[in-house]
Amino acid sequence: MRQVLTPQALTAAAFAPFGELIEARPEPLLINEGTTERHHALAAVTVGEGEGIINLFRAQPRSLPMRITMMERHPLGSQAFLPTDDSPYLVLVCLGDKEPDPSTLALFIAQGVGVNYRAGCWHHPLLALDTVSDFWVVDRRGTGNNLEEVWFDPDTIIELPDPRR
Amino acid sequence: MRQVLTPQALTAAAFAPFGELIEARPEPLLINEGTTERHHALAAVTVGEGEGIINLFRAQPRSLPMRITMMERHPLGSQAFLPTDDSPYLVLVCLGDKEPDPSTLALFIAQGVGVNYRAGCWHHPLLALDTVSDFWVVDRRGTGNNLEEVWFDPDTIIELPDPRR
């Protein structure tokens, strides 16, 4: 099987099967004597019996085209990626119960917005483009195995071109 | 009483009485086949019986000098401010059990780094400088009163000049 990934528009609805799109909303609350808009509760930090933590991820840019050989997930907690600048990055997710189902792969180009993978959402490791990119990451620590990695069958050829070309 | 605030250097040690400074550390973990540095667990999201949420705060720049008339705190959970760019902003905190103690006010200039106020830390509402500034904010929702605001006695004159001049 050979598959070439093409991006779809990143909207809250399109991303809903995988988690939450974290972006400004049309109707924020005004707080701090009117000096600040609060775009409230754009995503939930779910950690079960664990604890939410804030990390910094510093990602090297990927060289495209590349082949997608694996996906991972965190079964015990959500994981949010919050960009620190307007550099574009790729979000590659799929469905699947015990294993990632490559026929459901969904590719998005994100820029200036965050994503929150729901617990158990299959996703590819961070795919920065163009430049070294920093992300604030909110995820979970605690007991239990919170990382599953699955490599695709070698006959499953999944190609990721540069989706902006 | 008249007090003019001057900034001190923003280090993890100086900020420790108030919470956690969220910035890159010298020894990150390498993940994602070596493509990503993980600066792990820079801050903890504490929410008690509540739930952690991710919000976007869009702050208008303040006009300085200004007078500091009040402080607030969130007794039931931490609150993290994670900048989305390198614009400087001010962090103004103080100690105090039932009320903020103005003699303990500490002013910091932050740029490219985040702060996590521990539950119950007295802090001033967001003080952006220069430009409209977006922050990812990680805090708490749930039952109970998680906002206390206290205005200083009118005889307590606290002046905030532009600390960069």
GROMACS .gro file of C-alpha atoms in nm:
model
  330
    1MET     CA    1   0.000   0.000   0.000
    2ARG     CA    2   0.129   0.344  -0.093
    3GLN     CA    3  -0.019   0.664   0.036
    4VAL     CA    4   0.077   1.029  -0.022
    5LEU     CA    5  -0.042   1.267   0.248
    6THR     CA    6  -0.210   1.593   0.154
    7PRO     CA    7  -0.323   1.854   0.407
    8GLN     CA    8  -0.677   1.952   0.493
    9ALA     CA    9  -0.795   2.279   0.645
   10LEU     CA   10  -0.732   2.298   1.019
   11THR     CA   11  -1.067   2.383   1.179
   12ALA     CA   12  -1.203   2.295   1.522
   13ALA     CA   13  -1.457   2.066   1.358
   14ALA     CA   14  -1.203   1.885   1.141
   15PHE     CA   15  -0.976   1.835   1.441
   16ALA     CA   16  -1.250   1.734   1.686
   17PRO     CA   17  -1.203   1.356   1.641
   18PHE     CA   18  -0.846   1.399   1.763
   19GLY     CA   19  -0.872   1.670   2.027
   20GLU     CA   20  -0.908   2.045   2.052
   21LEU     CA   21  -0.789   2.325   1.827
   22ILE     CA   22  -0.655   2.603   2.053
   23GLU     CA   23  -0.710   2.943   1.896
   24ALA     CA   24  -0.879   3.277   1.959
   25ARG     CA   25  -1.259   3.261   1.957
   26PRO     CA   26  -1.499   3.531   1.831
   27GLU     CA   27  -1.645   3.613   2.175
   28PRO     CA   28  -1.386   3.636   2.451
   29LEU     CA   29  -1.451   3.754   2.806
   30LEU     CA   30  -1.313   4.097   2.900
   31ILE     CA   31  -1.113   4.087   3.226
   32ASN     CA   32  -0.854   4.296   3.410
   33GLU     CA   33  -1.061   4.615   3.387
   34GLY     CA   34  -1.109   4.566   3.016
   35THR     CA   35  -0.737   4.544   2.932
   36THR     CA   36  -0.735   4.170   2.857
   37GLU     CA   37  -0.946   3.934   2.645
   38ARG     CA   38  -0.982   3.592   2.803
   39HIS     CA   39  -1.051   3.320   2.545
   40HIS     CA   40  -1.169   3.076   2.806
   41ALA     CA   41  -1.118   2.701   2.837
   42LEU     CA   42  -1.006   2.635   2.480
   43ALA     CA   43  -0.881   2.293   2.589
   44ALA     CA   44  -0.891   2.067   2.894
   45VAL     CA   45  -0.583   1.916   3.058
   46THR     CA   46  -0.679   1.556   3.135
   47VAL     CA   47  -0.436   1.358   3.348
   48GLY     CA   48  -0.637   1.088   3.528
   49GLU     CA   49  -0.453   1.001   3.849
   50GLY     CA   50  -0.147   1.194   3.734
   51GLU     CA   51  -0.042   1.559   3.744
   52GLY     CA   52  -0.040   1.821   3.470
   53ILE     CA   53   0.303   1.959   3.383
   54ILE     CA   54   0.432   2.234   3.157
   55ASN     CA   55   0.736   2.164   2.941
   56LEU     CA   56   0.928   2.335   2.663
   57PHE     CA   57   0.987   2.139   2.341
   58ARG     CA   58   1.255   2.274   2.107
   59ALA     CA   59   1.214   2.105   1.770
   60GLN     CA   60   1.459   2.086   1.483
   61PRO     CA   61   1.297   2.145   1.145
   62ARG     CA   62   1.222   1.832   0.944
   63SER     CA   63   1.357   1.775   0.598
   64LEU     CA   64   1.074   1.702   0.355
   65PRO     CA   65   0.976   1.487   0.176
   66MET     CA   66   0.999   1.218   0.444
   67ARG     CA   67   0.846   0.877   0.500
   68ILE     CA   68   0.608   0.827   0.791
   69THR     CA   69   0.702   0.503   0.964
   70MET     CA   70   0.538   0.526   1.306
   71MET     CA   71   0.279   0.693   1.525
   72GLU     CA   72   0.258   0.733   1.901
   73ARG     CA   73  -0.001   0.808   2.165
   74HIS     CA   74  -0.035   0.891   2.533
   75PRO     CA   75  -0.317   0.675   2.669
   76LEU     CA   76  -0.330   0.832   3.015
   77GLY     CA   77  -0.343   1.203   2.943
   78SER     CA   78  -0.387   1.486   2.696
   79GLN     CA   79  -0.092   1.662   2.534
   80ALA     CA   80  -0.111   2.021   2.413
   81PHE     CA   81   0.131   2.197   2.179
   82LEU     CA   82   0.131   2.575   2.210
   83PRO     CA   83   0.356   2.756   1.961
   84THR     CA   84   0.576   3.046   2.067
   85ASP     CA   85   0.583   3.209   1.727
   86ASP     CA   86   0.410   3.208   1.390
   87SER     CA   87   0.629   2.944   1.224
   88PRO     CA   88   0.418   2.678   1.051
   89TYR     CA   89   0.428   2.318   1.174
   90LEU     CA   90   0.254   1.998   1.069
   91VAL     CA   91  -0.003   1.805   1.269
   92LEU     CA   92  -0.041   1.442   1.162
   93VAL     CA   93  -0.298   1.229   1.346
   94CYS     CA   94  -0.509   0.920   1.289
   95LEU     CA   95  -0.771   0.701   1.448
   96GLY     CA   96  -0.727   0.344   1.565
   97ASP     CA   97  -0.817   0.140   1.868
   98LYS     CA   98  -0.521  -0.083   1.949
   99GLU     CA   99  -0.310   0.032   1.655
  100PRO     CA  100  -0.300   0.340   1.435
  101ASP     CA  101  -0.513   0.293   1.122
  102PRO     CA  102  -0.318   0.449   0.831
  103SER     CA  103  -0.633   0.478   0.621
  104THR     CA  104  -0.753   0.745   0.866
  105LEU     CA  105  -0.441   0.963   0.862
  106ALA     CA  106  -0.522   1.335   0.867
  107LEU     CA  107  -0.261   1.601   0.793
  108PHE     CA  108  -0.298   1.966   0.893
  109ILE     CA  109  -0.076   2.273   0.861
  110ALA     CA  110  -0.086   2.477   1.182
  111GLN     CA  111   0.036   2.834   1.216
  112GLY     CA  112  -0.011   3.052   1.522
  113VAL     CA  113  -0.257   2.808   1.678
  114GLY     CA  114  -0.219   2.520   1.922
  115VAL     CA  115  -0.355   2.168   1.933
  116ASN     CA  116  -0.445   1.946   2.226
  117TYR     CA  117  -0.432   1.573   2.153
  118ARG     CA  118  -0.693   1.396   2.359
  119ALA     CA  119  -0.570   1.101   2.567
  120GLY     CA  120  -0.514   0.808   2.333
  121CYS     CA  121  -0.504   1.009   2.008
  122TRP     CA  122  -0.248   0.865   1.766
  123HIS     CA  123  -0.013   1.138   1.647
  124HIS     CA  124   0.322   1.174   1.481
  125PRO     CA  125   0.611   1.323   1.679
  126LEU     CA  126   0.651   1.698   1.637
  127LEU     CA  127   0.699   1.811   1.276
  128ALA     CA  128   0.850   2.159   1.276
  129LEU     CA  129   0.920   2.326   0.944
  130ASP     CA  130   1.176   2.582   0.825
  131THR     CA  131   1.336   2.667   1.158
  132VAL     CA  132   1.407   2.555   1.514
  133SER     CA  133   1.068   2.596   1.682
  134ASP     CA  134   0.982   2.621   2.050
  135PHE     CA  135   0.652   2.496   2.188
  136TRP     CA  136   0.508   2.511   2.536
  137VAL     CA  137   0.375   2.158   2.595
  138VAL     CA  138   0.117   2.068   2.859
  139ASP     CA  139   0.097   1.698   2.936
  140ARG     CA  140   0.103   1.448   3.222
  141ARG     CA  141   0.340   1.286   3.465
  142GLY     CA  142   0.256   1.007   3.703
  143THR     CA  143   0.252   0.632   3.737
  144GLY     CA  144   0.161   0.397   3.451
  145ASN     CA  145   0.281   0.369   3.091
  146ASN     CA  146   0.178   0.684   2.909
  147LEU     CA  147   0.367   0.625   2.582
  148GLU     CA  148   0.279   0.376   2.310
  149GLU     CA  149   0.473   0.374   1.985
  150VAL     CA  150   0.369   0.162   1.686
  151TRP     CA  151   0.567   0.118   1.366
  152PHE     CA  152   0.377   0.057   1.046
  153ASP     CA  153   0.416  -0.262   0.847
  154PRO     CA  154   0.706  -0.219   0.601
  155ASP     CA  155   0.464  -0.274   0.312
  156THR     CA  156   0.275   0.038   0.417
  157ILE     CA  157   0.451   0.321   0.235
  158ILE     CA  158   0.335   0.659   0.365
  159GLU     CA  159   0.494   0.961   0.202
  160LEU     CA  160   0.488   1.311   0.346
  161PRO     CA  161   0.580   1.566   0.079
  162ASP     CA  162   0.621   1.932   0.164
  163PRO     CA  163   0.248   2.011   0.172
  164ARG     CA  164   0.305   2.378   0.099
  165ARG     CA  165   0.453   2.310  -0.245
  166MET     CA  166   0.337   5.533   5.254
  167ARG     CA  167   0.485   5.590   4.911
  168GLN     CA  168   0.674   5.323   4.721
  169VAL     CA  169   0.834   5.326   4.375
  170LEU     CA  170   0.880   4.983   4.222
  171THR     CA  171   1.209   4.887   4.062
  172PRO     CA  172   1.272   4.556   3.886
  173GLN     CA  173   1.498   4.277   4.000
  174ALA     CA  174   1.658   4.007   3.783
  175LEU     CA  175   1.413   3.730   3.692
  176THR     CA  176   1.579   3.404   3.798
  177ALA     CA  177   1.424   3.077   3.909
  178ALA     CA  178   1.562   3.138   4.259
  179ALA     CA  179   1.430   3.493   4.285
  180PHE     CA  180   1.088   3.379   4.164
  181ALA     CA  181   1.069   3.063   4.376
  182PRO     CA  182   0.870   3.221   4.663
  183PHE     CA  183   0.593   3.298   4.411
  184GLY     CA  184   0.601   2.999   4.175
  185GLU     CA  185   0.806   2.863   3.889
  186LEU     CA  186   1.002   3.037   3.617
  187ILE     CA  187   0.933   2.850   3.291
  188GLU     CA  188   1.234   2.861   3.061
  189ALA     CA  189   1.479   2.635   2.879
  190ARG     CA  190   1.712   2.442   3.109
  191PRO     CA  191   2.077   2.351   3.041
  192GLU     CA  192   2.017   1.973   3.021
  193PRO     CA  193   1.705   1.879   2.824
  194LEU     CA  194   1.606   1.524   2.728
  195LEU     CA  195   1.643   1.432   2.360
  196ILE     CA  196   1.327   1.275   2.218
  197ASN     CA  197   1.166   1.206   1.880
  198GLU     CA  198   1.477   1.035   1.740
  199GLY     CA  199   1.692   1.324   1.847
  200THR     CA  200   1.492   1.591   1.665
  201THR     CA  201   1.340   1.749   1.976
  202GLU     CA  202   1.471   1.872   2.309
  203ARG     CA  203   1.225   1.814   2.593
  204HIS     CA  204   1.276   2.057   2.881
  205HIS     CA  205   1.076   1.848   3.120
  206ALA     CA  206   0.831   1.945   3.390
  207LEU     CA  207   0.929   2.311   3.419
  208ALA     CA  208   0.609   2.375   3.616
  209ALA     CA  209   0.325   2.179   3.773
  210VAL     CA  210  -0.043   2.246   3.702
  211THR     CA  211  -0.213   2.227   4.042
  212VAL     CA  212  -0.592   2.229   4.042
  213GLY     CA  213  -0.707   2.048   4.357
  214GLU     CA  214  -1.051   1.905   4.290
  215GLY     CA  215  -1.082   2.107   3.970
  216GLU     CA  216  -0.965   2.060   3.612
  217GLY     CA  217  -0.674   2.217   3.427
  218ILE     CA  218  -0.769   2.430   3.129
  219ILE     CA  219  -0.581   2.611   2.854
  220ASN     CA  220  -0.686   2.963   2.760
  221LEU     CA  221  -0.561   3.244   2.543
  222PHE     CA  222  -0.518   3.588   2.702
  223ARG     CA  223  -0.485   3.884   2.465
  224ALA     CA  224  -0.352   4.180   2.661
  225GLN     CA  225  -0.356   4.547   2.567
  226PRO     CA  226  -0.028   4.722   2.646
  227ARG     CA  227  -0.030   4.928   2.965
  228SER     CA  228   0.054   5.293   2.972
  229LEU     CA  229   0.334   5.364   3.217
  230PRO     CA  230   0.388   5.513   3.467
  231MET     CA  231   0.079   5.377   3.645
  232ARG     CA  232  -0.033   5.341   4.005
  233ILE     CA  233  -0.073   4.992   4.151
  234THR     CA  234  -0.400   4.983   4.342
  235MET     CA  235  -0.479   4.614   4.383
  236MET     CA  236  -0.353   4.257   4.370
  237GLU     CA  237  -0.534   3.931   4.309
  238ARG     CA  238  -0.479   3.561   4.368
  239HIS     CA  239  -0.625   3.223   4.280
  240PRO     CA  240  -0.635   3.021   4.603
  241LEU     CA  241  -0.742   2.692   4.445
  242GLY     CA  242  -0.500   2.648   4.158
  243SER     CA  243  -0.184   2.753   3.979
  244GLN     CA  244  -0.188   2.993   3.685
  245ALA     CA  245   0.078   2.989   3.415
  246PHE     CA  246   0.150   3.262   3.159
  247LEU     CA  247   0.330   3.138   2.849
  248PRO     CA  248   0.422   3.411   2.600
  249THR     CA  249   0.374   3.364   2.226
  250ASP     CA  250   0.647   3.604   2.125
  251ASP     CA  251   0.948   3.788   2.261
  252SER     CA  252   0.766   4.103   2.369
  253PRO     CA  253   0.860   4.204   2.723
  254TYR     CA  254   0.598   4.201   2.998
  255LEU     CA  255   0.602   4.279   3.368
  256VAL     CA  256   0.551   4.033   3.651
  257LEU     CA  257   0.447   4.193   3.980
  258VAL     CA  258   0.395   3.966   4.281
  259CYS     CA  259   0.401   3.981   4.658
  260LEU     CA  260   0.363   3.773   4.969
  261GLY     CA  261   0.084   3.792   5.222
  262ASP     CA  262  -0.138   3.553   5.409
  263LYS     CA  263  -0.489   3.698   5.411
  264GLU     CA  264  -0.396   4.017   5.231
  265PRO     CA  265  -0.117   4.122   4.996
  266ASP     CA  266   0.173   4.277   5.189
  267PRO     CA  267   0.295   4.576   4.984
  268SER     CA  268   0.632   4.574   5.161
  269THR     CA  269   0.709   4.245   4.986
  270LEU     CA  270   0.624   4.355   4.631
  271ALA     CA  271   0.867   4.212   4.374
  272LEU     CA  272   0.881   4.339   4.015
  273PHE     CA  273   1.037   4.144   3.729
  274ILE     CA  274   1.073   4.208   3.355
  275ALA     CA  275   1.002   3.886   3.161
  276GLN     CA  276   1.090   3.831   2.797
  277GLY     CA  277   1.058   3.500   2.613
  278VAL     CA  278   1.000   3.309   2.936
  279GLY     CA  279   0.687   3.205   3.124
  280VAL     CA  280   0.585   3.217   3.486
  281ASN     CA  281   0.359   2.987   3.688
  282TYR     CA  282   0.201   3.151   3.991
  283ARG     CA  283   0.154   2.893   4.264
  284ALA     CA  284  -0.195   2.864   4.411
  285GLY     CA  285  -0.249   3.159   4.643
  286CYS     CA  286   0.034   3.377   4.507
  287TRP     CA  287  -0.066   3.742   4.505
  288HIS     CA  288  -0.005   3.891   4.162
  289HIS     CA  289  -0.104   4.192   3.958
  290PRO     CA  290  -0.323   4.141   3.651
  291LEU     CA  291  -0.131   4.101   3.326
  292LEU     CA  292   0.104   4.390   3.246
  293ALA     CA  293   0.187   4.380   2.875
  294LEU     CA  294   0.420   4.644   2.736
  295ASP     CA  295   0.458   4.808   2.396
  296THR     CA  296   0.210   4.598   2.197
  297VAL     CA  297  -0.096   4.373   2.212
  298SER     CA  298   0.046   4.049   2.353
  299ASP     CA  299  -0.097   3.698   2.341
  300PHE     CA  300  -0.029   3.448   2.618
  301TRP     CA  301  -0.130   3.085   2.652
  302VAL     CA  302  -0.263   3.059   3.008
  303VAL     CA  303  -0.295   2.733   3.200
  304ASP     CA  304  -0.519   2.754   3.505
  305ARG     CA  305  -0.816   2.591   3.674
  306ARG     CA  306  -1.190   2.557   3.646
  307GLY     CA  307  -1.418   2.391   3.896
  308THR     CA  308  -1.628   2.459   4.200
  309GLY     CA  309  -1.529   2.704   4.474
  310ASN     CA  310  -1.415   3.068   4.467
  311ASN     CA  311  -1.082   3.082   4.287
  312LEU     CA  312  -1.049   3.461   4.262
  313GLU     CA  313  -0.965   3.700   4.545
  314GLU     CA  314  -0.905   4.068   4.472
  315VAL     CA  315  -0.778   4.311   4.734
  316TRP     CA  316  -0.744   4.687   4.690
  317PHE     CA  317  -0.472   4.864   4.883
  318ASP     CA  318  -0.549   5.128   5.141
  319PRO     CA  319  -0.573   5.468   4.965
  320ASP     CA  320  -0.282   5.591   5.179
  321THR     CA  321  -0.058   5.328   5.022
  322ILE     CA  322   0.083   5.494   4.710
  323ILE     CA  323   0.259   5.241   4.489
  324GLU     CA  324   0.406   5.378   4.169
  325LEU     CA  325   0.510   5.169   3.873
  326PRO     CA  326   0.736   5.369   3.641
  327ASP     CA  327   0.849   5.223   3.309
  328PRO     CA  328   1.126   5.004   3.456
  329ARG     CA  329   1.320   5.002   3.131
  330ARG     CA  330   1.386   5.373   3.137
   0.00000   0.00000   0.00000
